[in-house]
XYZ file of C-alpha atoms in Angstrom:
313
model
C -10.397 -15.584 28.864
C -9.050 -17.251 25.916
C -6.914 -19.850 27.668
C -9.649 -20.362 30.564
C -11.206 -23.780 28.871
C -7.680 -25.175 28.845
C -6.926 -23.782 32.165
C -10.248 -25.102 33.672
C -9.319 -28.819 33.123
C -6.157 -28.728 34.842
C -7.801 -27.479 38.136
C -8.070 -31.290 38.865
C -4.601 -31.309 39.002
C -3.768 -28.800 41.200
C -3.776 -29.622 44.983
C -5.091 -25.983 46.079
C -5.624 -25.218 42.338
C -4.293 -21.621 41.595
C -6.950 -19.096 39.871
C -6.223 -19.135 35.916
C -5.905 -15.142 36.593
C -3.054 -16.298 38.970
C -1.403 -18.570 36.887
C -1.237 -16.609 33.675
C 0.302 -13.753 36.211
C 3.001 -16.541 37.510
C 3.819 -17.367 33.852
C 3.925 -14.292 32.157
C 6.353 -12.748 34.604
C 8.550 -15.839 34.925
C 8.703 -15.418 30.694
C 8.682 -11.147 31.111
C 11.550 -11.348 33.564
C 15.287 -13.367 34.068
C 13.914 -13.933 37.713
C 14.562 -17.594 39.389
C 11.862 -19.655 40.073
C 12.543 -18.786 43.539
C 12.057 -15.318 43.417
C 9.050 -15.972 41.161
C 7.624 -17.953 44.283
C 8.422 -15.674 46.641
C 6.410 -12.728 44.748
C 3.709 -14.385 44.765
C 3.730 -16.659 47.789
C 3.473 -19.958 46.678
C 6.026 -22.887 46.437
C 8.296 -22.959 44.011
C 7.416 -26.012 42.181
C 4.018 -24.417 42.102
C 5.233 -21.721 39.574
C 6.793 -24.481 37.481
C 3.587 -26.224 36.859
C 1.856 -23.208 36.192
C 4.331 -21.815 33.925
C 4.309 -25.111 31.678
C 0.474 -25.115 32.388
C -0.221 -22.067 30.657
C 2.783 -22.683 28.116
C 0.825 -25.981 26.758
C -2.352 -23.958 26.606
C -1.079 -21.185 24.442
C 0.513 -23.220 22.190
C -2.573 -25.698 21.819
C -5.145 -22.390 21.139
C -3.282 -19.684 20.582
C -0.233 -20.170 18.422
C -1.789 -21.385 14.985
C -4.137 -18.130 15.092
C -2.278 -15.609 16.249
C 1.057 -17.109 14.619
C -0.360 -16.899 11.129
C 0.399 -15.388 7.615
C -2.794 -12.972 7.571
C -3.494 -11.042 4.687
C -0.724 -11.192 1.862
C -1.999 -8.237 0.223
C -1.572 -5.746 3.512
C 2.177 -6.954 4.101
C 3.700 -6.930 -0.199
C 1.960 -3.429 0.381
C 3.677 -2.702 3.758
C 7.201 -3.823 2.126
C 6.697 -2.037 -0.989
C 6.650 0.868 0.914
C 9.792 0.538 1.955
C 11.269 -0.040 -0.915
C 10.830 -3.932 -2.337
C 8.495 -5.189 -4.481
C 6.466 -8.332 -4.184
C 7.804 -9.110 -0.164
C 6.366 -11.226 1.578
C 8.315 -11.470 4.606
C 11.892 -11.517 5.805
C 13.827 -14.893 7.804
C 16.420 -14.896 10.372
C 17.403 -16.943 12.911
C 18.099 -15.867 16.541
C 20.136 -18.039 19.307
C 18.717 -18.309 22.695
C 21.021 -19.404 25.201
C 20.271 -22.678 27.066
C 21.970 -24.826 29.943
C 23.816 -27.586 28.559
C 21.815 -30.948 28.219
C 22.868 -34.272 29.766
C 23.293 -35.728 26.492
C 24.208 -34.826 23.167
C 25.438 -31.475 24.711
C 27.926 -30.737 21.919
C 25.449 -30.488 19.200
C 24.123 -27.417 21.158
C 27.169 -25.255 21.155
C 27.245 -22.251 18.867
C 29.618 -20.626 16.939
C 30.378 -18.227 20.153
C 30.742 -21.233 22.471
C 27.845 -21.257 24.178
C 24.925 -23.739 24.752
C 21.995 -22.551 22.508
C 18.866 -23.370 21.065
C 17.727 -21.928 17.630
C 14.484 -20.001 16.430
C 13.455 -19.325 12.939
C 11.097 -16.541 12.363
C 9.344 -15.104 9.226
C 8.130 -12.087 10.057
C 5.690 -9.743 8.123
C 6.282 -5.677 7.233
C 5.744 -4.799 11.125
C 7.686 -7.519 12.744
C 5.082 -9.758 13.664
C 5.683 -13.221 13.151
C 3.947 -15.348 10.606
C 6.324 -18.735 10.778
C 8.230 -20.042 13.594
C 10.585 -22.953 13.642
C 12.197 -23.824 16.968
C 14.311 -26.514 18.807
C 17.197 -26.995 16.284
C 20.259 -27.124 18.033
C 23.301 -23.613 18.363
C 25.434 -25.482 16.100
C 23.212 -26.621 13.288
C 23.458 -23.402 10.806
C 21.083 -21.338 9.892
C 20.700 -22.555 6.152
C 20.586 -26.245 7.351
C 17.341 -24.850 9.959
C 15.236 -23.690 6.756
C 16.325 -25.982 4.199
C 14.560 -29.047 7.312
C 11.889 -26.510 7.810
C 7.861 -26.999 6.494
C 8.500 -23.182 5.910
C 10.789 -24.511 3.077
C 9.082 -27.235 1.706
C 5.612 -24.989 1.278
C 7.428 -22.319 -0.511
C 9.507 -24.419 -2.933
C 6.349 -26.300 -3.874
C 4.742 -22.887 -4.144
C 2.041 -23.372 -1.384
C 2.623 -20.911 1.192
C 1.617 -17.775 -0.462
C -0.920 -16.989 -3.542
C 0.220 -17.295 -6.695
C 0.864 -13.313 -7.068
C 4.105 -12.933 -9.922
C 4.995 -9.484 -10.968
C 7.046 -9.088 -14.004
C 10.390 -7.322 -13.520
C 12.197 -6.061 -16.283
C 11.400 -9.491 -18.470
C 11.430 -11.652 -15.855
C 8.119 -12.894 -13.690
C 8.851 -12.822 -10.142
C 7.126 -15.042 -7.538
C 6.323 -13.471 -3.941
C 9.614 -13.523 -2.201
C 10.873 -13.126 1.207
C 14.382 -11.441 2.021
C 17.480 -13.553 4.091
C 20.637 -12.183 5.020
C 23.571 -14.640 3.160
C 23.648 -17.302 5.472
C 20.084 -18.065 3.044
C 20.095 -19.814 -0.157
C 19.204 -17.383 -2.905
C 15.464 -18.777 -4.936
C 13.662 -17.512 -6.865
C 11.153 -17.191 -4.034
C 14.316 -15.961 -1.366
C 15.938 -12.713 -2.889
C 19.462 -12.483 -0.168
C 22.236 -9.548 -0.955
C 25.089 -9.666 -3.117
C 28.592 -10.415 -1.688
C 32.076 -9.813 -2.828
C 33.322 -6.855 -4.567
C 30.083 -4.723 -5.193
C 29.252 -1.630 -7.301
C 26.484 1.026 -6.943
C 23.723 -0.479 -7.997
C 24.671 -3.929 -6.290
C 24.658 -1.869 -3.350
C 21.978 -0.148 -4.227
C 20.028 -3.271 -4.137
C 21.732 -4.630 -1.045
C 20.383 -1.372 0.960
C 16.665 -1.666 -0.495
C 16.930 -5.493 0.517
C 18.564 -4.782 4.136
C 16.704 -1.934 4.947
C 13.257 -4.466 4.581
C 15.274 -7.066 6.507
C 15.861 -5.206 9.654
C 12.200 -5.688 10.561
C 13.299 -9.085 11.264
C 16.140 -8.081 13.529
C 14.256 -5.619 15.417
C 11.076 -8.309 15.618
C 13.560 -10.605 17.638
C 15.106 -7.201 19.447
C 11.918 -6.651 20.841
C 10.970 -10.365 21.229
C 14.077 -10.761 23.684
C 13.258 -7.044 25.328
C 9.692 -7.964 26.284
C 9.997 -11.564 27.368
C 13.644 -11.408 29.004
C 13.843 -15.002 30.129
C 14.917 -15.616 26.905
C 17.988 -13.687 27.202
C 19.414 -15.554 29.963
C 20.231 -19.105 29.990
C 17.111 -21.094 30.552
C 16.445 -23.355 33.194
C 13.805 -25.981 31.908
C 14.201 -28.688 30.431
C 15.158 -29.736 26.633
C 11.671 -30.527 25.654
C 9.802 -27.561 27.141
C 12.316 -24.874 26.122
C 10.936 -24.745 22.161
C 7.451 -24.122 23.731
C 7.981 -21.389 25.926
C 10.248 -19.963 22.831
C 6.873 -20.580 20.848
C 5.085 -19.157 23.666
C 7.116 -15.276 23.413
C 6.106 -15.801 20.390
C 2.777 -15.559 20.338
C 2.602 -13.044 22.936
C 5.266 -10.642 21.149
C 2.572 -10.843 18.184
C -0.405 -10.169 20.545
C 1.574 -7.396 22.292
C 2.352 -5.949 18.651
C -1.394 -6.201 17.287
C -2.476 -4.440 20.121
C -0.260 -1.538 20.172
C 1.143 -2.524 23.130
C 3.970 0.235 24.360
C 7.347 -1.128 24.428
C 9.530 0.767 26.850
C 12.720 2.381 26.189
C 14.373 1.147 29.227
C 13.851 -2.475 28.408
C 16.184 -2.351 25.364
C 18.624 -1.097 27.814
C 18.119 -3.811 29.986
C 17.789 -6.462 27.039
C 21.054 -5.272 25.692
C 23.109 -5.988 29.183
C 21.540 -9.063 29.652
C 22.008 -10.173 25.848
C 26.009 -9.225 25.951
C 26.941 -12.020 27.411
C 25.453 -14.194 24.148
C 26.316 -12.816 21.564
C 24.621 -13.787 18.546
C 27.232 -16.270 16.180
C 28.161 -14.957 12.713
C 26.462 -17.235 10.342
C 28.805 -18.166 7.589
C 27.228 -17.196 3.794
C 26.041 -19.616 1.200
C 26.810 -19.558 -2.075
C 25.071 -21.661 -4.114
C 22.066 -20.760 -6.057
C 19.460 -21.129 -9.075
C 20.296 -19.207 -12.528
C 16.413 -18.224 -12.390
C 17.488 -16.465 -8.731
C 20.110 -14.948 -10.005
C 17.749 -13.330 -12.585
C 15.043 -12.460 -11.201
C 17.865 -11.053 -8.230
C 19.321 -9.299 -11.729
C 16.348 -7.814 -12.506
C 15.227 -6.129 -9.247
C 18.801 -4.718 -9.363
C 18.234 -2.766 -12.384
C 14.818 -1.670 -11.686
C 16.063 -0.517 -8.747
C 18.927 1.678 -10.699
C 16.655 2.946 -12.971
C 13.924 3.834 -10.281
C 16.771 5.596 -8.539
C 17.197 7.728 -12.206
C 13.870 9.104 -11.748
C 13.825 10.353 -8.884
């Protein structure tokens, strides 16, 4: 219903056009499944070219009305809450970056080989407490490391000038603390981007590390899911270098209207996910080191509130 006015338009275009019902069927199991276009065709008897139009038909029309609303921050509030709960204050969100393997392009096809030697195409995601996504940056190329992705991203540039979320500080210890979201080392640590301690640690660095990682694993099983629901993005894709980013946009969206509506996620596709995903395995993204001295103490601070919480218990 949502996608029909988009959908409508393009009936000119179509020789025998397709019912929109029809299309969105074609497109979502072409994204749902690693199935060839052929085999796409044949299931639902029409040509195979047929399926790619309607795949990129109804790929352009969720990104044009769908993917700023449904790919959105929401309320700030409900997600520090959600994060709090498990265990870190002032969250708003956790970043990773997933590779999605990709045939190589004609040209420039170097730039997309990863860290584990294979063609691939990178996608940022923020995600909130429940693993919905609330930022998405795609189309970077494998080799371009993760770090390098954010620091180019708007994502970036809205939270260094303070703009993405409210102006919400907490005061930790004797330091005020901004709303943060939590990386894995590969991230630059902020004030704004708390990331885990490296190197020889003690208890209560480790301490910290598990309150921090145990937040940041919504982000890993976001993408887990992501890649187990829309399985086309496990195997290498066959479209071209300009449409690939918006079908990856596309899961996207649909992961977060799958999640919002409680949709069940089978056990047996994280079974499948996982055989199809072992032949890509995700590159180790090498740790940054640099970092601000207000970082390090607001980082300081949550590390011995964290102690002393643990104290009282």
């Amino acid at each position: 219903e949502l996608l029909s006015p988009a959908l409508k338009r393009q009936d000119t275009r179509m020789r025998a056009a397709l019912t929109i019902q029809k299309r969105v069927a074609i497109a979502l199991w072409k994204l749902a499944t690693p199935d060839s276009y052929r085999s796409v065709a044949n299931q639902f008897g029409v040509g195979k070219s047929t399926v790619g139009v309607a795949v990129m038909q109804v790929a352009h029309a969720i990104v044009d009305l769908l993917l700023s609303k449904v790919v959105t921050l929401g309320d700030v509030q409900v997600i520090i809450d959600g994060f709090s709960a498990m265990g870190f204050p002032n969250c708003g969100g956790a970043i990773d970056g997933t590779h999605i393997p990709i045939l190589g392009p004609a040209h420039q096809g170097s730039q997309y080989i990863n860290r584990k030697d294979y063609f691939s195409m990178v996608l940022q995601a923020l995600v909130d407490h429940k693993g919905r996504f609330t930022n998405i940056n795609v189309g970077w190329p494998g080799k371009v490391h993760d770090a390098r992705v954010f620091r180019n991203s708007g994502l970036f540039r809205r939270l260094q000038e303070g703009i993405f979320f409210p102006d919400r500080k907490i005061t930790v210890g004797d330091v005020e603390m901004p709303v943060v979201i939590l990386g894995d080392p590969a991230y630059p640590l902020m004030p704004w981007l708390m990331k885990p301690y490296t190197g020889a640690l003690d208890t209560e660095k480790e301490l910290f590390n598990y309150r921090l990682s145990k937040c940041r694993m919504v982000v890993e099983c976001a993408f887990g899911r992501l890649k187990g629901r829309w399985r086309s993005l496990l195997t290498r894709s066959d479209l071209s270098q300009t449409n690939i980013p918006i079908v990856i946009a596309v899961c996207c969206v649909l992961h977060n209207l799958c999640e919002s509506k409680g949709e069940t996620f089978m056990v047996g596709w994280e079974v499948e996910a996982n055989r199809l995903a072992a032949d890509y395995a995700q590159p180790d993204t090498r740790a940054i080191r640099r970092s601000q001295r207000d970082a390090l103490r607001i980082r300081e601070a949550l590390k011995a509130r964290f102690q002393s919480e643990q104290g009282n218990q």
